Coordinates of C-alpha atoms (C1' of nucleotides) in Angstrom, one line a residue:
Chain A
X1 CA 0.0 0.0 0.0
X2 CA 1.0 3.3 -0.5
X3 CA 1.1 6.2 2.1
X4 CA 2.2 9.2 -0.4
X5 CA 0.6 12.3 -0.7
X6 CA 1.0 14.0 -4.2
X7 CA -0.5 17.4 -5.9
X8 CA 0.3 16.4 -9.1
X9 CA -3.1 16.4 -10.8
X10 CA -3.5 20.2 -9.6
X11 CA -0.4 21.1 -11.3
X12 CA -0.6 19.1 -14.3
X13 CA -3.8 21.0 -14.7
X14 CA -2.2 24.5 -14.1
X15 CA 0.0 23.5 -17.3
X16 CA -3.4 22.1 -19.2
X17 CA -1.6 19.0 -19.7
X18 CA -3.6 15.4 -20.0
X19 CA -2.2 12.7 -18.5
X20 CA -1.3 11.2 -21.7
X21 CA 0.9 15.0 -22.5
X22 CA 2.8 14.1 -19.2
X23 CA 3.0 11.0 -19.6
X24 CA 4.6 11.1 -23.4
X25 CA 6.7 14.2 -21.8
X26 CA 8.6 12.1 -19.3
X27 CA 8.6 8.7 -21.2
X28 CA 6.3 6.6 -19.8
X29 CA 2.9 5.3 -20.4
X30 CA -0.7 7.3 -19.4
X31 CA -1.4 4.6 -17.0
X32 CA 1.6 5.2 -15.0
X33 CA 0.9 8.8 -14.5
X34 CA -2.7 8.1 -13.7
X35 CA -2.2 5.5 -11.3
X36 CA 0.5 7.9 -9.9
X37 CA -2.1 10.8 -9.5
X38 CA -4.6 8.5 -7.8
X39 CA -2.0 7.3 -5.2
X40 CA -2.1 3.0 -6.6
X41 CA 2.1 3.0 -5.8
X42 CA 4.5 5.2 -5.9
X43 CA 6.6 6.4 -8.5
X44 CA 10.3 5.3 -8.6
X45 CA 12.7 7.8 -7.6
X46 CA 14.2 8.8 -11.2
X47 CA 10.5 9.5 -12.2
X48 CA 9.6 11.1 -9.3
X49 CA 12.7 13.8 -10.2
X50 CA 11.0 13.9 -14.0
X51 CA 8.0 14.5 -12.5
X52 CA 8.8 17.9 -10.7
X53 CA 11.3 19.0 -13.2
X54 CA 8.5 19.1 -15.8
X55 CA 6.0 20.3 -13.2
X56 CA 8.2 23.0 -12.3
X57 CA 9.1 22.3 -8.3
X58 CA 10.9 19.5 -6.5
X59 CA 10.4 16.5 -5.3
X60 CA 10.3 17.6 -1.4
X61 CA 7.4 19.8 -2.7
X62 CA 5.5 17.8 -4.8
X63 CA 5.5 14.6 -2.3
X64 CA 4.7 14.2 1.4
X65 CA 5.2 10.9 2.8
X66 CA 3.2 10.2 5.9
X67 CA 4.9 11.8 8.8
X68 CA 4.1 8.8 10.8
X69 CA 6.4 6.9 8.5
X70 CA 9.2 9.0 8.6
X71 CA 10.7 7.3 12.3
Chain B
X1 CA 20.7 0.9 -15.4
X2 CA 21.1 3.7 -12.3
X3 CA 22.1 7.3 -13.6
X4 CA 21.3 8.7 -9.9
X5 CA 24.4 10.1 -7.8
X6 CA 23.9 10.8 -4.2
X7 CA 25.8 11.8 -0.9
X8 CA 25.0 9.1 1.5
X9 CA 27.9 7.7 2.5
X10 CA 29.5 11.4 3.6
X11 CA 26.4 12.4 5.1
X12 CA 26.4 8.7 7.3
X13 CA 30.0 9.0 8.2
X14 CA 29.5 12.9 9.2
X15 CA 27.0 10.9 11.8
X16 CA 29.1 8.4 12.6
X17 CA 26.5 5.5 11.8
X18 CA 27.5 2.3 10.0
X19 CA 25.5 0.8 7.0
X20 CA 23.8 -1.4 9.4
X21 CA 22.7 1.7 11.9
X22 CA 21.1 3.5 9.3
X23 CA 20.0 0.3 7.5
X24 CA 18.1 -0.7 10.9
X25 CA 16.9 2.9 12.1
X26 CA 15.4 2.9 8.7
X27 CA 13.9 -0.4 8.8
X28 CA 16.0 -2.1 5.7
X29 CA 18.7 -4.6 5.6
X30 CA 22.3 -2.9 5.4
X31 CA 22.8 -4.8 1.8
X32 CA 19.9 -1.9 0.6
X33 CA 22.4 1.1 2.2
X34 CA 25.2 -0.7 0.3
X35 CA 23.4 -1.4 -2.8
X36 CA 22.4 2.1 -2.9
X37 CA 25.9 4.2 -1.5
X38 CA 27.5 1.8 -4.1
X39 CA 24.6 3.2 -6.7
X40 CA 23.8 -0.5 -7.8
X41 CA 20.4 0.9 -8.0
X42 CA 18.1 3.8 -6.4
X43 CA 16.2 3.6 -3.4
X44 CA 12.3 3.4 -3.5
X45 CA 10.6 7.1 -3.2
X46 CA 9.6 6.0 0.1
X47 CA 13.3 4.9 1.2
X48 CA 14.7 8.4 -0.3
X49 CA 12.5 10.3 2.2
X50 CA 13.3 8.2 4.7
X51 CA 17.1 8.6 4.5
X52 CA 17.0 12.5 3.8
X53 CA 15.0 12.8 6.9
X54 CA 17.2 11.2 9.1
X55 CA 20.7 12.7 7.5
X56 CA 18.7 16.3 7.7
X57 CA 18.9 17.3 4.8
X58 CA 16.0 17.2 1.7
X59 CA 15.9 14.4 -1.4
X60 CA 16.1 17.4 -3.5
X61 CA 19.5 17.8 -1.8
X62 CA 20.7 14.3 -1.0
X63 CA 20.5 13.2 -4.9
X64 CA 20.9 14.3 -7.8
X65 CA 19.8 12.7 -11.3
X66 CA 22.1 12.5 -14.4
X67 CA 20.6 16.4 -16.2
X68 CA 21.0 14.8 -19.3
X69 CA 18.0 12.7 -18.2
X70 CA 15.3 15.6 -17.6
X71 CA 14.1 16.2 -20.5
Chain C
dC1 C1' -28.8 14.1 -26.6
dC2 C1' -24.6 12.4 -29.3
dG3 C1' -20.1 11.8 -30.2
dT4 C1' -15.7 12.1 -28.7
dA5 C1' -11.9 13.2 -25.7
dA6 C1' -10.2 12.3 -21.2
dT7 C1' -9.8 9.5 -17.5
dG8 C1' -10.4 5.1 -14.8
dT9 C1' -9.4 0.3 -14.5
dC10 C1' -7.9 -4.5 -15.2
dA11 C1' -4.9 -8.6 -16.1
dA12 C1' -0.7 -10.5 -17.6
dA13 C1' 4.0 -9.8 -18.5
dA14 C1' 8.4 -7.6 -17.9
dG15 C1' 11.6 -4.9 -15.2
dT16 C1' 13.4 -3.1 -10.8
dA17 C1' 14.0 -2.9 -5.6
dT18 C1' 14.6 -5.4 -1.4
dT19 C1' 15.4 -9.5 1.6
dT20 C1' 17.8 -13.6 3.0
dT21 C1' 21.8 -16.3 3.5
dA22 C1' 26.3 -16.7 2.8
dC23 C1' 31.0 -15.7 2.0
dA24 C1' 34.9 -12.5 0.7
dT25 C1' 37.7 -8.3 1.3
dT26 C1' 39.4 -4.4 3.8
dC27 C1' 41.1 -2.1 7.7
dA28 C1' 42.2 -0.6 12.3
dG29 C1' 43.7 -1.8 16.8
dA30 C1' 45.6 -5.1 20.3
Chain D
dT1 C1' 50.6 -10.4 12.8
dC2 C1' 45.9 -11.7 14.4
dT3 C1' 41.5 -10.8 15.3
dG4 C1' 37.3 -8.7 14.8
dA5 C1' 34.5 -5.1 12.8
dA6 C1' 32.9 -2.9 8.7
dT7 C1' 32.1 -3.2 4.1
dG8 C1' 31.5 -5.5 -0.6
dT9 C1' 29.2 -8.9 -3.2
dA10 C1' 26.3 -12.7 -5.2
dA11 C1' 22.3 -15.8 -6.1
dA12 C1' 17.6 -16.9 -5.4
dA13 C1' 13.1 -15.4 -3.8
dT14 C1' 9.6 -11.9 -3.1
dA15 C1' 7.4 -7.4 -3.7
dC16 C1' 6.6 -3.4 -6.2
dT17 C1' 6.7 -0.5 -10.5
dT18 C1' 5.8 -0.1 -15.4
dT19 C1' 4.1 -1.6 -19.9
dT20 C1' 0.8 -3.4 -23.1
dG21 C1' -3.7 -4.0 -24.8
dA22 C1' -8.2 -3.6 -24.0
dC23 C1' -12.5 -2.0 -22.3
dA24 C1' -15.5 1.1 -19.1
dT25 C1' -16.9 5.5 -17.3
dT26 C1' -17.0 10.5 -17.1
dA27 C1' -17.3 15.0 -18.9
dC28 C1' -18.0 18.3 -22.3
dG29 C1' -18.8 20.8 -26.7
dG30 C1' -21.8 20.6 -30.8

DNA sequence: CCGTAATGTCAAAAGTATTTTACATTCAGA
DNA sequence: TCTGAATGTAAAATACTTTTGACATTACGG
């Protein structure tokens, strides 16, 4: 299960981008982002980094991780 | 293939923790902080949080992906 | 309302991260 | 030099991410 909190829907739409526009941007297939944007696993690492350069922010802004988990 | 450089190793000795202190404060085996100081491959998005919050510092800060790769 | 674009979802397969167990190498101190 | 601690490494198993192909649902302009 995944405990990731993302805004990347909100900002996806801020650029008027579908899913399949970000999704062709970074290189990877429309599923991906939308199973990304409603929270079905995380993305790995590298794609998480695509993610906010195309997005325009970073990673620490665009994902929160549970503060519980962080021990 | 892992095009992701990272800090780890510094930050940990700058703490003074072994691979197996982080490995267990995090809640991973120390042949994951090997793997990953050694880049054989890049942590989960989960595990990246995880280890910038306990080096203090940010993911943003801790790696750094290959530019050529942010398209 | 109708058609179409966008999004949601599913199952199977492929790729990648992590664990477990085990052994090898390096290195510092007694 | 000898010992033990820390690190490096490897193979097999498991879990998770991503792809592919396909179909269902939602939303919106004509």
């Amino acid at each position: 299960m995944n405990i990731m909190k993302n805004n990347i829907r909100e900002l996806r739409k801020e650029k008027n981008y579908r899913q399949e526009d970000l999704a062709t941007a970074l290189g990877v297939t429309r599923q991906t982002i939308n199973a990304i944007e409603n929270d079905k696993y995380d993305p790995t690492l590298l794609l998480a980094f695509k993610l906010a350069n195309i997005l325009g922010t970073t990673v620490d802004k665009l994902f929160a991780p549970d503060p519980e988990i962080l021990k």
